[in-house]
Tab-separated table of C-alpha atoms and ligand atoms in Angstrom:
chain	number	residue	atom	x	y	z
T	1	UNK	CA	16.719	26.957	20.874
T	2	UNK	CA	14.148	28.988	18.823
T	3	UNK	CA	15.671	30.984	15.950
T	4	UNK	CA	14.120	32.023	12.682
T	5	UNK	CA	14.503	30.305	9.376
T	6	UNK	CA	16.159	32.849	8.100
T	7	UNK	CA	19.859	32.037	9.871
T	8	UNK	CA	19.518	28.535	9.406
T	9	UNK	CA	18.408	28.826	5.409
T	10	UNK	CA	21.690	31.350	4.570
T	11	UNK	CA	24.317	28.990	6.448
T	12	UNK	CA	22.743	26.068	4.595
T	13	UNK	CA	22.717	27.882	0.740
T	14	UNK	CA	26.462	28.785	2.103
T	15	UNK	CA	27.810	25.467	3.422
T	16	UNK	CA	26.338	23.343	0.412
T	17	UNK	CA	23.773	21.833	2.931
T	18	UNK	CA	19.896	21.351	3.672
T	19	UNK	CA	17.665	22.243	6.461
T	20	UNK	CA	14.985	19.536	6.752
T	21	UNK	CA	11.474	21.079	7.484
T	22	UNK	CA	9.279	18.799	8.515
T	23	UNK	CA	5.234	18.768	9.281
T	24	UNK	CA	3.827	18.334	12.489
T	25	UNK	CA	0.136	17.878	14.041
T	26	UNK	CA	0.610	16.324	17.059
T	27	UNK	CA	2.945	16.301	20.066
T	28	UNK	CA	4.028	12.857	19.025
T	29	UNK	CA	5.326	14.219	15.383
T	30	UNK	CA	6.954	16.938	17.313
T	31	UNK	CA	8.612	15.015	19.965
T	32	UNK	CA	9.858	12.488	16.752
T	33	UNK	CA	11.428	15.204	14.890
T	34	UNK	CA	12.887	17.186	17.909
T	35	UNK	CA	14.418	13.844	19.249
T	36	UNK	CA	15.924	13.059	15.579
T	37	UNK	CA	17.685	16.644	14.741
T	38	UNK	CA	19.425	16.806	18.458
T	39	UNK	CA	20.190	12.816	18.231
T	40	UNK	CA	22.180	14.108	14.817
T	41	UNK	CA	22.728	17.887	15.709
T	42	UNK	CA	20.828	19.376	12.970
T	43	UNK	CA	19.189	22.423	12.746
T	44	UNK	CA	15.634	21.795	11.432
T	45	UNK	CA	12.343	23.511	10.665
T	46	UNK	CA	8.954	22.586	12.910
T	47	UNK	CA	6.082	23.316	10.149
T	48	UNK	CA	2.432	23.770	10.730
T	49	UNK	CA	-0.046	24.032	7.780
T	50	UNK	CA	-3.423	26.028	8.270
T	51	UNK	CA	-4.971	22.102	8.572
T	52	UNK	CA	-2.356	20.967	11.219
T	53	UNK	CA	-3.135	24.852	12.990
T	54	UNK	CA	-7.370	23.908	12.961
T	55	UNK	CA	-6.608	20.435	14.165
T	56	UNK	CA	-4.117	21.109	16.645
T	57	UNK	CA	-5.961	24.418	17.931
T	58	UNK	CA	-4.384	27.925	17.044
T	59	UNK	CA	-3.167	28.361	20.359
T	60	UNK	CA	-2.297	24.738	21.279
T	61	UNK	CA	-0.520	23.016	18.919
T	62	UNK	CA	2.121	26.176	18.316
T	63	UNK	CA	2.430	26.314	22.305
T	64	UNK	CA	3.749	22.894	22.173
T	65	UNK	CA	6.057	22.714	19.187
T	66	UNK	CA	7.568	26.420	20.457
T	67	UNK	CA	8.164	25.146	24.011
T	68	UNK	CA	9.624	21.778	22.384
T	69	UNK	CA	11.876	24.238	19.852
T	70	UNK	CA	12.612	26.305	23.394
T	71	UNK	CA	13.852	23.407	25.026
T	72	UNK	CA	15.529	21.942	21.833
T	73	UNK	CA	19.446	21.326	22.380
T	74	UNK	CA	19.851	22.507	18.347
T	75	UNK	CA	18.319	26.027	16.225
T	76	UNK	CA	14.370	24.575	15.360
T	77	UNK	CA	12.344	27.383	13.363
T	78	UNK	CA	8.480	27.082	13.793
T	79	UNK	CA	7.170	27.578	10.214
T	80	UNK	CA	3.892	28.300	8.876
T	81	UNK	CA	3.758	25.886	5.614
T	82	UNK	CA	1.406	26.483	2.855
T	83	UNK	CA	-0.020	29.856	4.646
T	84	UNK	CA	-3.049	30.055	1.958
T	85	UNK	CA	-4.585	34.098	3.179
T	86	UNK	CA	-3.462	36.574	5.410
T	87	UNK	CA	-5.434	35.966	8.513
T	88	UNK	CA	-3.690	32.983	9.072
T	89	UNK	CA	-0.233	34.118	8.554
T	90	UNK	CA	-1.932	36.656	11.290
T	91	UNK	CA	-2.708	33.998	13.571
T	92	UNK	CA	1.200	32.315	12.973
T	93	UNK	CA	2.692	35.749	13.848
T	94	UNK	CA	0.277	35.871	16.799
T	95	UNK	CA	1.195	32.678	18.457
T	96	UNK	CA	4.727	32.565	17.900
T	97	UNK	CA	6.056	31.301	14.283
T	98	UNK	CA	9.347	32.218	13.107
T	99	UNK	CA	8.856	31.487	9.798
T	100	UNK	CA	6.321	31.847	7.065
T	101	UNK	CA	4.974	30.369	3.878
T	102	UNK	CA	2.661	32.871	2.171
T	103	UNK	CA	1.388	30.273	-0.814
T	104	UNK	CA	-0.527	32.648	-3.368
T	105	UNK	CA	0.880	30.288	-6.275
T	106	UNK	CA	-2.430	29.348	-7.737
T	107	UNK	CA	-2.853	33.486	-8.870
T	108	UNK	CA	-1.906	35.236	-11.321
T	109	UNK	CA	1.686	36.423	-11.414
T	110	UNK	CA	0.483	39.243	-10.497
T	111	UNK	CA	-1.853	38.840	-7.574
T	112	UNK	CA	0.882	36.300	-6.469
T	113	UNK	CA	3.456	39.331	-6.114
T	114	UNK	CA	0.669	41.481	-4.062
T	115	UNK	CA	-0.248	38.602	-2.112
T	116	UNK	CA	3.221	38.284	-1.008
T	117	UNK	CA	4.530	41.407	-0.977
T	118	UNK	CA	1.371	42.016	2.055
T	119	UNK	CA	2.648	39.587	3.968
T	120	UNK	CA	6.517	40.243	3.476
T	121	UNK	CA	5.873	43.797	4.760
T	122	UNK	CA	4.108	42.633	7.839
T	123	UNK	CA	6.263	40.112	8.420
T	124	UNK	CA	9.578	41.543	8.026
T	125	UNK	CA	8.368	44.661	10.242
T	126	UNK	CA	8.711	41.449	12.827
T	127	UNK	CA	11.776	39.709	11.790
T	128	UNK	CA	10.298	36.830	10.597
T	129	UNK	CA	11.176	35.546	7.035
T	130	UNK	CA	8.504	34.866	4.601
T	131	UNK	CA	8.775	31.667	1.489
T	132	UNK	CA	6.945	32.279	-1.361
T	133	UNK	CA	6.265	29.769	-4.335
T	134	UNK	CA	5.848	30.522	-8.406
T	135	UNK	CA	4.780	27.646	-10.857
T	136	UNK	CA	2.984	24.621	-9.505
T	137	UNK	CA	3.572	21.835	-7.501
T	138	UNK	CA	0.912	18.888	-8.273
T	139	UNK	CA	-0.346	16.343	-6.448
T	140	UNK	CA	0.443	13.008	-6.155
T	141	UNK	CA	-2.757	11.833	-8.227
T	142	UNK	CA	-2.058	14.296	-11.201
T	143	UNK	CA	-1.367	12.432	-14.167
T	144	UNK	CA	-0.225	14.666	-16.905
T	145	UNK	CA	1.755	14.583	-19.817
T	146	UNK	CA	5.362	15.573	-20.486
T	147	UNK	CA	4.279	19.188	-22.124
T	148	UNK	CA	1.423	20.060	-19.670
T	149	UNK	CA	4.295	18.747	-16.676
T	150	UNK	CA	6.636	21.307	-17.762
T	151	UNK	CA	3.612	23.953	-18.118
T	152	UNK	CA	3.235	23.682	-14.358
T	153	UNK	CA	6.934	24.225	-13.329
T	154	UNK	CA	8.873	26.730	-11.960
T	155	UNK	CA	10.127	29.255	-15.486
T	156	UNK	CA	13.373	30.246	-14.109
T	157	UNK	CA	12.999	33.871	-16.186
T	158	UNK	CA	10.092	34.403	-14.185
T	159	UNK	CA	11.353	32.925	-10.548
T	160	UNK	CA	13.911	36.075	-10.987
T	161	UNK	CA	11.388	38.652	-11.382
T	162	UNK	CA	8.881	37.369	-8.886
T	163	UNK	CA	12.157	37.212	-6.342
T	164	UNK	CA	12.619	40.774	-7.287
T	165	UNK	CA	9.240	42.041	-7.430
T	166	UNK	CA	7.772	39.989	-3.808
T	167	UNK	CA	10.667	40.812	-1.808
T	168	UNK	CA	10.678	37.611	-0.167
T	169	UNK	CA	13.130	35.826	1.983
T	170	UNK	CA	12.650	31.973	-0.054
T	171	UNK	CA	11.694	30.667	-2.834
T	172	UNK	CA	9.869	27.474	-3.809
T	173	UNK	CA	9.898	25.931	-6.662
T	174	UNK	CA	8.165	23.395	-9.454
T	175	UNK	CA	10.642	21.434	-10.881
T	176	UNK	CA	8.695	18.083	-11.134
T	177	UNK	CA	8.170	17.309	-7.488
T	178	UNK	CA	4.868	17.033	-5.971
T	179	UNK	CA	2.682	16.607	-2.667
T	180	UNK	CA	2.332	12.935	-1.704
T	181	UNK	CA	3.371	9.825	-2.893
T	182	UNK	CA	4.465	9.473	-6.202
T	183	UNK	CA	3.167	6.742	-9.095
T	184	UNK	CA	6.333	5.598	-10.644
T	185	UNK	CA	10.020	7.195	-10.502
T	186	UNK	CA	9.931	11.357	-10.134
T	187	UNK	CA	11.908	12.949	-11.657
T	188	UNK	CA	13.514	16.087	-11.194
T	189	UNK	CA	14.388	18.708	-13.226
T	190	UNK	CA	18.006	19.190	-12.471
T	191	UNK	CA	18.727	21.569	-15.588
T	192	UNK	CA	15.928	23.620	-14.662
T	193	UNK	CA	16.622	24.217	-11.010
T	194	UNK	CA	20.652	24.651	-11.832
T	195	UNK	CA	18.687	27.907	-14.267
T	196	UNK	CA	16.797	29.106	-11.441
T	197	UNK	CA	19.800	28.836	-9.371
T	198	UNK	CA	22.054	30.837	-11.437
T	199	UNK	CA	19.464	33.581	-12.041
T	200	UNK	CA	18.032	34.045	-7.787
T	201	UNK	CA	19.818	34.722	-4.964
T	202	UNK	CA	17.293	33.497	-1.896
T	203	UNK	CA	17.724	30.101	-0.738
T	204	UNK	CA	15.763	27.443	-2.843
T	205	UNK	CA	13.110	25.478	-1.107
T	206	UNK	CA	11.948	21.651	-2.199
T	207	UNK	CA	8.436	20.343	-1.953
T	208	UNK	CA	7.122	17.082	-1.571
T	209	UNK	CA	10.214	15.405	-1.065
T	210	UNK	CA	8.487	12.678	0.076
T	211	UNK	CA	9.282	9.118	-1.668
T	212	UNK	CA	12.302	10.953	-4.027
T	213	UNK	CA	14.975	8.543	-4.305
T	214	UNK	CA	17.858	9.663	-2.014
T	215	UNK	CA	20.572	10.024	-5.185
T	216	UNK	CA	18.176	12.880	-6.567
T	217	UNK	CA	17.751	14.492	-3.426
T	218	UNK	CA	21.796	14.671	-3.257
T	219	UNK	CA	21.849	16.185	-6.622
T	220	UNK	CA	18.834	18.762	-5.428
T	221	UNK	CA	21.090	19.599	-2.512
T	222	UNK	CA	24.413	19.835	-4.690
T	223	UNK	CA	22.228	22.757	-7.097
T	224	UNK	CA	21.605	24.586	-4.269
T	225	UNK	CA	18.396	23.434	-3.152
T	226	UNK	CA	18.672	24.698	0.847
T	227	UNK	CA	14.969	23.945	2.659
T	228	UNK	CA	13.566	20.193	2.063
T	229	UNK	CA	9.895	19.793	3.664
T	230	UNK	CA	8.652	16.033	4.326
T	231	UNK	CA	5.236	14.977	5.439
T	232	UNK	CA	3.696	11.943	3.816
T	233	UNK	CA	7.054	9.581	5.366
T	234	UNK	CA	6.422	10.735	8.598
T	235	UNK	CA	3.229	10.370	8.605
T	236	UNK	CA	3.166	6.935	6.899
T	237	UNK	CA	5.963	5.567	9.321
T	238	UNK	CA	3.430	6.573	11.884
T	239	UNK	CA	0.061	5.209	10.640
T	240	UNK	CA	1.598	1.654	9.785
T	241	UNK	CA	3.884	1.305	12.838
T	242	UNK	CA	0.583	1.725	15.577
T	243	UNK	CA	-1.077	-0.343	12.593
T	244	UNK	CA	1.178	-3.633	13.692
T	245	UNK	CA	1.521	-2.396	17.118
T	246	UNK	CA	-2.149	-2.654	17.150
T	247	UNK	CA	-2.711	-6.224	15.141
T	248	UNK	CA	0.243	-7.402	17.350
T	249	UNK	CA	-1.505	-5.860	20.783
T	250	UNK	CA	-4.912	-6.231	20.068
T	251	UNK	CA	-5.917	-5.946	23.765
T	252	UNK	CA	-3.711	-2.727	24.118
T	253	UNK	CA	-5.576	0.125	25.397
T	254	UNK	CA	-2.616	2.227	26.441
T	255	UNK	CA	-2.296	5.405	23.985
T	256	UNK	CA	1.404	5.792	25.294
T	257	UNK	CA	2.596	1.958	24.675
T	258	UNK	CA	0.886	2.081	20.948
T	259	UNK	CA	2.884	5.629	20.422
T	260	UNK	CA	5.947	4.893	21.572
T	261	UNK	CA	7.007	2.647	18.353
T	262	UNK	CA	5.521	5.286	15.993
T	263	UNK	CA	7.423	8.069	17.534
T	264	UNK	CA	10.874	5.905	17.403
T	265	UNK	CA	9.534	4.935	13.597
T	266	UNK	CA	9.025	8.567	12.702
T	267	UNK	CA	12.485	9.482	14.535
T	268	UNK	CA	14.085	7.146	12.118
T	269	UNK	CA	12.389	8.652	9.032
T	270	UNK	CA	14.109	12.128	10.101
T	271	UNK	CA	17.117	10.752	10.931
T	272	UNK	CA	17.492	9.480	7.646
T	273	UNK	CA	16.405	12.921	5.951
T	274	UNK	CA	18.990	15.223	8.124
T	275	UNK	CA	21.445	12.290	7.411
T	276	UNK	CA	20.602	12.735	2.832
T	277	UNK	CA	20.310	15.989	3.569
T	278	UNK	CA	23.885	16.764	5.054
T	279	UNK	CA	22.581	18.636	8.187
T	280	UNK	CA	23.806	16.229	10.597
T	281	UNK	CA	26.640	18.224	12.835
T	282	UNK	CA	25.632	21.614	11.545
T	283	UNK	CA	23.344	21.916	14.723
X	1	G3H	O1	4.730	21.307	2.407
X	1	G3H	C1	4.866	20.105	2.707
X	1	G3H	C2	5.669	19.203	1.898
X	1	G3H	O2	5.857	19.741	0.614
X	1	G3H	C3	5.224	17.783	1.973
X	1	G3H	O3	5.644	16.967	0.917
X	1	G3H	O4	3.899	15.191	0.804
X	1	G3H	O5	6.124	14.871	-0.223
X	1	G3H	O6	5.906	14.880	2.223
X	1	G3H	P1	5.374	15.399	0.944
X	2	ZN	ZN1	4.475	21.601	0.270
């Protein structure tokens, strides 16, 4: 069934649990990660960046993923991730999203909190709940020192005001994860994020869990982190599984026998998430 994020974010910060929110661009991804949250009875998260939205088509590609969250046997929220101006989150409100990122973290405190507080007002005059992000989550190529790391994350002082001052529903935060693989280990900031914890009251949201080692996502989920995105494992388990279907196959020119792998692949990659996550049952 489709419910906003909102519900699904407050039981989780309650219950000591994680919502998994994971990207989609396709109706393969979505079929993968609708298939894996009702084979373990999760509630999960559907997200769509402005990328997935121009790829997919505005109209199309949140059609699909909001009949598939329709149809869903557990609560799926369609979430716009990333939501980088207004006239997307627009478009996302539009066509059905009910849930939104408005990512203004590469202003000024400032302009952040104005940039948010726009779409918060718009937003919640719809019932749909709006993330917002302070501090700066890299990439996976950034290679920065220790000092210059901690420059770029979350200030816990500052996550407090900026929850106070935006009026938002989330909050993401920097605490040494990033987009992408990573080169080497991550690793968290656990003392930071147990700061932020104590000083906001929203649920916390992780970034670019992708490739963190499953004992540091428990301990994210133990501080109270309560919304985990993933995109670079799904999207890897898909790209190499049609890979060796197609070395394997090379005659193949059936789209549905070379997807059918990937989607199971990708299921499996979510499976494992809801499973780290401890959302499995609380679908
Ligand atoms: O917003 C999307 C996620 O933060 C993706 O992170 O690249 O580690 O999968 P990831
Ligand atoms: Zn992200």
């Amino acid at each position: 069934m489709l419910v906003t994020s909102k519900e699904l974010l407050l039981d989780a910060q309650k219950n000591g649990y994680a919502v998994g929110a994971f990207n989609t661009n396709n109706l393969e991804i979505t079929h993968a990660i609708i298939r894996a949250a009702e084979a373990k009875k999760a509630p999960v998260l559907v997200q769509i960046s402005a990328g997935a939205l121009k790829y997919g088509g505005p109209d199309f590609l949140p059609m699909i993923v909001g009949k598939a969250a329709e149809k869903a046997k557990v609560p799926v929220a369609i979430h716009l991730d990333h939501g980088p101006d207004f006239a997307t989150v627009m478009v996302a409100l539009r066509t059905g999203f009910t849930s939104i990122m408005r990512d203004a973290s590469k202003l000024p405190y400032e302009a952040n909190v104005a940039e948010v507080r726009k779409v918060v007002e718009a937003c919640h005059a719809v019932g749909v709940p709006v993330e917002a992000e302070i501090g700066k989550i890299g990439g996976a190529e950034e290679h920065v020192v220790v000092s210059e790391r901690e420059a770029l994350m979350s200030d816990p002082q500052e996550c407090a005001r900026f929850t106070e001052d935006g009026g938002f529903d989330f909050l993401a935060v920097a605490i040494g994860n990033a987009h992408g693989f990573y080169k080497g280990e991550p690793k968290l900031d656990f003392d930071r994020l147990v700061a932020i914890r104590n000083l906001v009251s929203v649920p916390l949201v992780l970034h670019g869990a992708s490739g963190i080692p499953d004992f540091q996502i428990t301990m994210a989920v133990e501080r109270g982190i309560a919304k985990i995105n993933i995109d670079t494992e799904v999207r890897h388990a898909m790209v190499t599984t049609m890979k060796a279907y197609m070395d394997a196959h090379p005659e193949e020119i059936d789209p549905r026998k070379i997807f059918k792998p990937a989607i199971e692949a990708m299921q499996a990659v979510v499976e494992h998430k809801i499973e780290i996550f401890k959302s499995a049952g609380r679908g």
